[in-house]
Amino acid sequence: MSGKKILMLTGEFTEEYEIFVFQQGMEAVGHTVHVVCPDKKAGDRIKTSLHDFEGDQTYTEKLGHYADINKTFSEVRVEEYDAVYAAGGRGPEYIRTDKRVQAMVRHFHESGKPIFTICHGVQILMAVPGVLKGKKVAGLGACEPEVTAVGGIYIDVKPTEAYV
């Protein structure tokens, strides 16, 4: 898959590592990653968050670093991309309601192009009817009820594993 164009969907307070690690890893092996956020332009920055499990009933959330948007959202032409990636954290909770984001995801689903998510990123897929129906899906355990509610099959994957 060398030399592919990947669209990364983000929003304010997306998990920092899920932006930076994915972007840097893909670029290190020769892919182009365009980081976009609804209503943001190339050169804008978004705040990220850091989540940590510190012994409480849920994770804690702290302000992360700024992430650079390198593609203007309104200029995205999904047909030019080979795959889409949705990072997790807080961002997917609200960008999933954006009809433009939903249309982008629908394009990748209907075109049979790869769709990658991590953690809460799966929430973006849940917002588009039919995308998860009958599909095995991994994500943050708290997303399991939503995954199954839209017809997906939730699978629990250890942090040291991936589901492809």
PDB file of N, CA and C in Angstrom, residues 70-146:
ATOM      1  N   ASN A  70      -3.637  20.036   7.914  1.00  0.00           N
ATOM      2  CA  ASN A  70      -2.827  20.255   6.714  1.00  0.00           C
ATOM      3  C   ASN A  70      -3.631  20.216   5.414  1.00  0.00           C
ATOM      4  N   LYS A  71      -4.950  20.180   5.537  1.00  0.00           N
ATOM      5  CA  LYS A  71      -5.814  20.210   4.355  1.00  0.00           C
ATOM      6  C   LYS A  71      -7.100  20.932   4.750  1.00  0.00           C
ATOM      7  N   THR A  72      -7.542  21.849   3.919  1.00  0.00           N
ATOM      8  CA  THR A  72      -8.789  22.577   4.177  1.00  0.00           C
ATOM      9  C   THR A  72      -9.968  21.633   3.989  1.00  0.00           C
ATOM     10  N   PHE A  73     -10.808  21.538   5.021  1.00  0.00           N
ATOM     11  CA  PHE A  73     -11.923  20.594   5.016  1.00  0.00           C
ATOM     12  C   PHE A  73     -12.811  20.766   3.780  1.00  0.00           C
ATOM     13  N   SER A  74     -13.156  21.998   3.465  1.00  0.00           N
ATOM     14  CA  SER A  74     -14.075  22.245   2.343  1.00  0.00           C
ATOM     15  C   SER A  74     -13.477  21.903   0.985  1.00  0.00           C
ATOM     16  N   GLU A  75     -12.174  21.680   0.934  1.00  0.00           N
ATOM     17  CA  GLU A  75     -11.516  21.346  -0.332  1.00  0.00           C
ATOM     18  C   GLU A  75     -11.309  19.843  -0.521  1.00  0.00           C
ATOM     19  N   VAL A  76     -11.725  19.044   0.457  1.00  0.00           N
ATOM     20  CA  VAL A  76     -11.540  17.586   0.358  1.00  0.00           C
ATOM     21  C   VAL A  76     -12.426  17.030  -0.748  1.00  0.00           C
ATOM     22  N   ARG A  77     -11.823  16.227  -1.604  1.00  0.00           N
ATOM     23  CA  ARG A  77     -12.539  15.480  -2.648  1.00  0.00           C
ATOM     24  C   ARG A  77     -12.276  14.012  -2.348  1.00  0.00           C
ATOM     25  N   VAL A  78     -13.257  13.348  -1.742  1.00  0.00           N
ATOM     26  CA  VAL A  78     -13.037  11.995  -1.223  1.00  0.00           C
ATOM     27  C   VAL A  78     -12.603  11.002  -2.296  1.00  0.00           C
ATOM     28  N   GLU A  79     -13.018  11.225  -3.516  1.00  0.00           N
ATOM     29  CA  GLU A  79     -12.637  10.299  -4.587  1.00  0.00           C
ATOM     30  C   GLU A  79     -11.138  10.295  -4.839  1.00  0.00           C
ATOM     31  N   GLU A  80     -10.417  11.296  -4.348  1.00  0.00           N
ATOM     32  CA  GLU A  80      -8.963  11.375  -4.514  1.00  0.00           C
ATOM     33  C   GLU A  80      -8.195  10.566  -3.466  1.00  0.00           C
ATOM     34  N   TYR A  81      -8.910   9.991  -2.492  1.00  0.00           N
ATOM     35  CA  TYR A  81      -8.259   9.290  -1.386  1.00  0.00           C
ATOM     36  C   TYR A  81      -8.427   7.780  -1.509  1.00  0.00           C
ATOM     37  N   ASP A  82      -7.422   7.078  -1.014  1.00  0.00           N
ATOM     38  CA  ASP A  82      -7.427   5.613  -1.052  1.00  0.00           C
ATOM     39  C   ASP A  82      -8.009   4.998   0.205  1.00  0.00           C
ATOM     40  N   ALA A  83      -8.036   5.754   1.297  1.00  0.00           N
ATOM     41  CA  ALA A  83      -8.521   5.235   2.576  1.00  0.00           C
ATOM     42  C   ALA A  83      -8.893   6.405   3.480  1.00  0.00           C
ATOM     43  N   VAL A  84      -9.661   6.106   4.525  1.00  0.00           N
ATOM     44  CA  VAL A  84     -10.017   7.107   5.527  1.00  0.00           C
ATOM     45  C   VAL A  84      -9.723   6.537   6.907  1.00  0.00           C
ATOM     46  N   TYR A  85      -9.273   7.413   7.815  1.00  0.00           N
ATOM     47  CA  TYR A  85      -8.948   7.033   9.188  1.00  0.00           C
ATOM     48  C   TYR A  85      -9.656   7.999  10.128  1.00  0.00           C
ATOM     49  N   ALA A  86     -10.302   7.454  11.147  1.00  0.00           N
ATOM     50  CA  ALA A  86     -10.935   8.279  12.164  1.00  0.00           C
ATOM     51  C   ALA A  86     -10.235   8.027  13.493  1.00  0.00           C
ATOM     52  N   ALA A  87      -9.566   9.046  13.979  1.00  0.00           N
ATOM     53  CA  ALA A  87      -8.908   8.966  15.277  1.00  0.00           C
ATOM     54  C   ALA A  87      -9.965   9.040  16.376  1.00  0.00           C
ATOM     55  N   GLY A  88      -9.598   8.599  17.568  1.00  0.00           N
ATOM     56  CA  GLY A  88     -10.548   8.570  18.676  1.00  0.00           C
ATOM     57  C   GLY A  88     -10.445   9.779  19.582  1.00  0.00           C
ATOM     58  N   GLY A  89     -10.868   9.585  20.817  1.00  0.00           N
ATOM     59  CA  GLY A  89     -10.913  10.683  21.774  1.00  0.00           C
ATOM     60  C   GLY A  89     -12.256  11.366  21.747  1.00  0.00           C
ATOM     61  N   ARG A  90     -12.285  12.602  22.147  1.00  0.00           N
ATOM     62  CA  ARG A  90     -13.532  13.355  22.247  1.00  0.00           C
ATOM     63  C   ARG A  90     -14.057  13.813  20.881  1.00  0.00           C
ATOM     64  N   GLY A  91     -13.181  14.075  19.942  1.00  0.00           N
ATOM     65  CA  GLY A  91     -13.564  14.607  18.636  1.00  0.00           C
ATOM     66  C   GLY A  91     -14.680  13.853  17.921  1.00  0.00           C
ATOM     67  N   PRO A  92     -14.606  12.513  17.835  1.00  0.00           N
ATOM     68  CA  PRO A  92     -15.646  11.776  17.110  1.00  0.00           C
ATOM     69  C   PRO A  92     -17.061  11.960  17.677  1.00  0.00           C
ATOM     70  N   GLU A  93     -17.152  12.283  18.960  1.00  0.00           N
ATOM     71  CA  GLU A  93     -18.467  12.470  19.560  1.00  0.00           C
ATOM     72  C   GLU A  93     -19.260  13.561  18.871  1.00  0.00           C
ATOM     73  N   TYR A  94     -18.596  14.602  18.436  1.00  0.00           N
ATOM     74  CA  TYR A  94     -19.348  15.678  17.801  1.00  0.00           C
ATOM     75  C   TYR A  94     -19.195  15.735  16.287  1.00  0.00           C
ATOM     76  N   ILE A  95     -18.057  15.351  15.720  1.00  0.00           N
ATOM     77  CA  ILE A  95     -17.967  15.445  14.254  1.00  0.00           C
ATOM     78  C   ILE A  95     -18.815  14.378  13.576  1.00  0.00           C
ATOM     79  N   ARG A  96     -19.205  13.344  14.294  1.00  0.00           N
ATOM     80  CA  ARG A  96     -20.062  12.316  13.701  1.00  0.00           C
ATOM     81  C   ARG A  96     -21.440  12.853  13.335  1.00  0.00           C
ATOM     82  N   THR A  97     -21.845  13.965  13.932  1.00  0.00           N
ATOM     83  CA  THR A  97     -23.153  14.539  13.618  1.00  0.00           C
ATOM     84  C   THR A  97     -23.102  15.457  12.402  1.00  0.00           C
ATOM     85  N   ASP A  98     -21.919  15.713  11.891  1.00  0.00           N
ATOM     86  CA  ASP A  98     -21.736  16.590  10.740  1.00  0.00           C
ATOM     87  C   ASP A  98     -22.085  15.808   9.467  1.00  0.00           C
ATOM     88  N   LYS A  99     -23.069  16.288   8.744  1.00  0.00           N
ATOM     89  CA  LYS A  99     -23.535  15.594   7.521  1.00  0.00           C
ATOM     90  C   LYS A  99     -22.426  15.461   6.483  1.00  0.00           C
ATOM     91  N   ARG A 100     -21.497  16.393   6.458  1.00  0.00           N
ATOM     92  CA  ARG A 100     -20.386  16.309   5.494  1.00  0.00           C
ATOM     93  C   ARG A 100     -19.444  15.162   5.858  1.00  0.00           C
ATOM     94  N   VAL A 101     -19.193  14.987   7.143  1.00  0.00           N
ATOM     95  CA  VAL A 101     -18.362  13.867   7.609  1.00  0.00           C
ATOM     96  C   VAL A 101     -19.068  12.556   7.282  1.00  0.00           C
ATOM     97  N   GLN A 102     -20.367  12.490   7.538  1.00  0.00           N
ATOM     98  CA  GLN A 102     -21.136  11.282   7.241  1.00  0.00           C
ATOM     99  C   GLN A 102     -21.078  10.951   5.753  1.00  0.00           C
ATOM    100  N   ALA A 103     -21.174  11.967   4.908  1.00  0.00           N
ATOM    101  CA  ALA A 103     -21.101  11.736   3.457  1.00  0.00           C
ATOM    102  C   ALA A 103     -19.727  11.199   3.056  1.00  0.00           C
ATOM    103  N   MET A 104     -18.683  11.690   3.703  1.00  0.00           N
ATOM    104  CA  MET A 104     -17.336  11.195   3.412  1.00  0.00           C
ATOM    105  C   MET A 104     -17.228   9.712   3.765  1.00  0.00           C
ATOM    106  N   VAL A 105     -17.684   9.364   4.959  1.00  0.00           N
ATOM    107  CA  VAL A 105     -17.632   7.963   5.395  1.00  0.00           C
ATOM    108  C   VAL A 105     -18.467   7.092   4.459  1.00  0.00           C
ATOM    109  N   ARG A 106     -19.637   7.571   4.084  1.00  0.00           N
ATOM    110  CA  ARG A 106     -20.510   6.813   3.173  1.00  0.00           C
ATOM    111  C   ARG A 106     -19.791   6.521   1.859  1.00  0.00           C
ATOM    112  N   HIS A 107     -19.052   7.509   1.341  1.00  0.00           N
ATOM    113  CA  HIS A 107     -18.296   7.311   0.100  1.00  0.00           C
ATOM    114  C   HIS A 107     -17.304   6.152   0.235  1.00  0.00           C
ATOM    115  N   PHE A 108     -16.518   6.161   1.304  1.00  0.00           N
ATOM    116  CA  PHE A 108     -15.515   5.107   1.480  1.00  0.00           C
ATOM    117  C   PHE A 108     -16.188   3.744   1.648  1.00  0.00           C
ATOM    118  N   HIS A 109     -17.287   3.713   2.370  1.00  0.00           N
ATOM    119  CA  HIS A 109     -18.017   2.457   2.573  1.00  0.00           C
ATOM    120  C   HIS A 109     -18.570   1.932   1.247  1.00  0.00           C
ATOM    121  N   GLU A 110     -19.266   2.783   0.513  1.00  0.00           N
ATOM    122  CA  GLU A 110     -19.883   2.352  -0.746  1.00  0.00           C
ATOM    123  C   GLU A 110     -18.851   2.040  -1.824  1.00  0.00           C
ATOM    124  N   SER A 111     -17.689   2.663  -1.749  1.00  0.00           N
ATOM    125  CA  SER A 111     -16.624   2.414  -2.733  1.00  0.00           C
ATOM    126  C   SER A 111     -15.768   1.209  -2.367  1.00  0.00           C
ATOM    127  N   GLY A 112     -15.982   0.656  -1.164  1.00  0.00           N
ATOM    128  CA  GLY A 112     -15.185  -0.490  -0.727  1.00  0.00           C
ATOM    129  C   GLY A 112     -13.744  -0.130  -0.390  1.00  0.00           C
ATOM    130  N   LYS A 113     -13.495   1.139  -0.119  1.00  0.00           N
ATOM    131  CA  LYS A 113     -12.147   1.576   0.241  1.00  0.00           C
ATOM    132  C   LYS A 113     -11.910   1.318   1.727  1.00  0.00           C
ATOM    133  N   PRO A 114     -10.658   1.123   2.116  1.00  0.00           N
ATOM    134  CA  PRO A 114     -10.350   0.867   3.530  1.00  0.00           C
ATOM    135  C   PRO A 114     -10.800   2.000   4.454  1.00  0.00           C
ATOM    136  N   ILE A 115     -11.366   1.593   5.582  1.00  0.00           N
ATOM    137  CA  ILE A 115     -11.770   2.515   6.642  1.00  0.00           C
ATOM    138  C   ILE A 115     -11.085   2.043   7.916  1.00  0.00           C
ATOM    139  N   PHE A 116     -10.295   2.922   8.517  1.00  0.00           N
ATOM    140  CA  PHE A 116      -9.588   2.604   9.760  1.00  0.00           C
ATOM    141  C   PHE A 116     -10.162   3.454  10.884  1.00  0.00           C
ATOM    142  N   THR A 117     -10.339   2.873  12.054  1.00  0.00           N
ATOM    143  CA  THR A 117     -10.694   3.656  13.236  1.00  0.00           C
ATOM    144  C   THR A 117      -9.922   3.114  14.425  1.00  0.00           C
ATOM    145  N   ILE A 118      -9.873   3.915  15.456  1.00  0.00           N
ATOM    146  CA  ILE A 118      -9.290   3.489  16.716  1.00  0.00           C
ATOM    147  C   ILE A 118     -10.123   4.102  17.832  1.00  0.00           C
ATOM    148  N   CYS A 119     -10.285   3.349  18.898  1.00  0.00           N
ATOM    149  CA  CYS A 119     -10.929   3.843  20.111  1.00  0.00           C
ATOM    150  C   CYS A 119     -12.323   4.402  19.806  1.00  0.00           C
ATOM    151  N   HIS A 120     -12.575   5.669  20.153  1.00  0.00           N
ATOM    152  CA  HIS A 120     -13.871   6.304  19.912  1.00  0.00           C
ATOM    153  C   HIS A 120     -14.098   6.624  18.431  1.00  0.00           C
ATOM    154  N   GLY A 121     -13.100   6.485  17.604  1.00  0.00           N
ATOM    155  CA  GLY A 121     -13.255   6.775  16.177  1.00  0.00           C
ATOM    156  C   GLY A 121     -14.384   5.992  15.541  1.00  0.00           C
ATOM    157  N   VAL A 122     -14.692   4.837  16.101  1.00  0.00           N
ATOM    158  CA  VAL A 122     -15.781   4.009  15.582  1.00  0.00           C
ATOM    159  C   VAL A 122     -17.127   4.732  15.671  1.00  0.00           C
ATOM    160  N   GLN A 123     -17.241   5.723  16.545  1.00  0.00           N
ATOM    161  CA  GLN A 123     -18.495   6.472  16.665  1.00  0.00           C
ATOM    162  C   GLN A 123     -18.865   7.158  15.355  1.00  0.00           C
ATOM    163  N   ILE A 124     -17.879   7.559  14.584  1.00  0.00           N
ATOM    164  CA  ILE A 124     -18.153   8.195  13.301  1.00  0.00           C
ATOM    165  C   ILE A 124     -18.832   7.207  12.363  1.00  0.00           C
ATOM    166  N   LEU A 125     -18.403   5.937  12.397  1.00  0.00           N
ATOM    167  CA  LEU A 125     -19.011   4.918  11.542  1.00  0.00           C
ATOM    168  C   LEU A 125     -20.430   4.601  11.981  1.00  0.00           C
ATOM    169  N   MET A 126     -20.688   4.652  13.287  1.00  0.00           N
ATOM    170  CA  MET A 126     -22.023   4.365  13.807  1.00  0.00           C
ATOM    171  C   MET A 126     -23.053   5.360  13.311  1.00  0.00           C
ATOM    172  N   ALA A 127     -22.620   6.569  12.990  1.00  0.00           N
ATOM    173  CA  ALA A 127     -23.530   7.633  12.588  1.00  0.00           C
ATOM    174  C   ALA A 127     -24.016   7.499  11.141  1.00  0.00           C
ATOM    175  N   VAL A 128     -23.441   6.565  10.398  1.00  0.00           N
ATOM    176  CA  VAL A 128     -23.817   6.390   8.992  1.00  0.00           C
ATOM    177  C   VAL A 128     -24.548   5.056   8.854  1.00  0.00           C
ATOM    178  N   PRO A 129     -25.854   5.101   8.632  1.00  0.00           N
ATOM    179  CA  PRO A 129     -26.643   3.863   8.564  1.00  0.00           C
ATOM    180  C   PRO A 129     -26.053   2.824   7.607  1.00  0.00           C
ATOM    181  N   GLY A 130     -25.961   1.596   8.111  1.00  0.00           N
ATOM    182  CA  GLY A 130     -25.529   0.464   7.298  1.00  0.00           C
ATOM    183  C   GLY A 130     -24.043   0.191   7.281  1.00  0.00           C
ATOM    184  N   VAL A 131     -23.228   1.146   7.684  1.00  0.00           N
ATOM    185  CA  VAL A 131     -21.771   0.970   7.588  1.00  0.00           C
ATOM    186  C   VAL A 131     -21.288  -0.189   8.465  1.00  0.00           C
ATOM    187  N   LEU A 132     -21.831  -0.324   9.657  1.00  0.00           N
ATOM    188  CA  LEU A 132     -21.355  -1.365  10.566  1.00  0.00           C
ATOM    189  C   LEU A 132     -22.210  -2.631  10.551  1.00  0.00           C
ATOM    190  N   LYS A 133     -23.319  -2.619   9.866  1.00  0.00           N
ATOM    191  CA  LYS A 133     -24.231  -3.763   9.881  1.00  0.00           C
ATOM    192  C   LYS A 133     -23.517  -5.048   9.465  1.00  0.00           C
ATOM    193  N   GLY A 134     -23.494  -6.014  10.403  1.00  0.00           N
ATOM    194  CA  GLY A 134     -22.883  -7.306  10.144  1.00  0.00           C
ATOM    195  C   GLY A 134     -21.370  -7.330  10.164  1.00  0.00           C
ATOM    196  N   LYS A 135     -20.739  -6.206  10.468  1.00  0.00           N
ATOM    197  CA  LYS A 135     -19.275  -6.125  10.454  1.00  0.00           C
ATOM    198  C   LYS A 135     -18.714  -6.324  11.862  1.00  0.00           C
ATOM    199  N   LYS A 136     -17.576  -7.012  11.929  1.00  0.00           N
ATOM    200  CA  LYS A 136     -16.853  -7.135  13.196  1.00  0.00           C
ATOM    201  C   LYS A 136     -16.082  -5.845  13.421  1.00  0.00           C
ATOM    202  N   VAL A 137     -16.206  -5.299  14.634  1.00  0.00           N
ATOM    203  CA  VAL A 137     -15.635  -4.000  14.930  1.00  0.00           C
ATOM    204  C   VAL A 137     -14.967  -4.018  16.300  1.00  0.00           C
ATOM    205  N   ALA A 138     -13.791  -3.432  16.379  1.00  0.00           N
ATOM    206  CA  ALA A 138     -13.110  -3.229  17.659  1.00  0.00           C
ATOM    207  C   ALA A 138     -13.128  -1.735  17.958  1.00  0.00           C
ATOM    208  N   GLY A 139     -13.030  -1.399  19.220  1.00  0.00           N
ATOM    209  CA  GLY A 139     -12.996   0.001  19.637  1.00  0.00           C
ATOM    210  C   GLY A 139     -12.961   0.035  21.147  1.00  0.00           C
ATOM    211  N   LEU A 140     -13.062   1.218  21.708  1.00  0.00           N
ATOM    212  CA  LEU A 140     -13.126   1.341  23.154  1.00  0.00           C
ATOM    213  C   LEU A 140     -14.332   0.555  23.662  1.00  0.00           C
ATOM    214  N   GLY A 141     -14.170  -0.192  24.745  1.00  0.00           N
ATOM    215  CA  GLY A 141     -15.247  -1.015  25.280  1.00  0.00           C
ATOM    216  C   GLY A 141     -16.530  -0.259  25.535  1.00  0.00           C
ATOM    217  N   ALA A 142     -16.427   1.018  25.893  1.00  0.00           N
ATOM    218  CA  ALA A 142     -17.619   1.828  26.143  1.00  0.00           C
ATOM    219  C   ALA A 142     -18.460   2.027  24.888  1.00  0.00           C
ATOM    220  N   CYS A 143     -17.905   1.746  23.726  1.00  0.00           N
ATOM    221  CA  CYS A 143     -18.641   1.886  22.464  1.00  0.00           C
ATOM    222  C   CYS A 143     -19.408   0.622  22.091  1.00  0.00           C
ATOM    223  N   GLU A 144     -19.198  -0.474  22.813  1.00  0.00           N
ATOM    224  CA  GLU A 144     -19.839  -1.739  22.475  1.00  0.00           C
ATOM    225  C   GLU A 144     -21.362  -1.636  22.347  1.00  0.00           C
ATOM    226  N   PRO A 145     -22.082  -1.020  23.301  1.00  0.00           N
ATOM    227  CA  PRO A 145     -23.538  -0.956  23.149  1.00  0.00           C
ATOM    228  C   PRO A 145     -23.987  -0.245  21.866  1.00  0.00           C
ATOM    229  N   GLU A 146     -23.286   0.808  21.491  1.00  0.00           N
ATOM    230  CA  GLU A 146     -23.635   1.530  20.266  1.00  0.00           C
ATOM    231  C   GLU A 146     -23.331   0.698  19.021  1.00  0.00           C
TER     232      GLU A 146
END
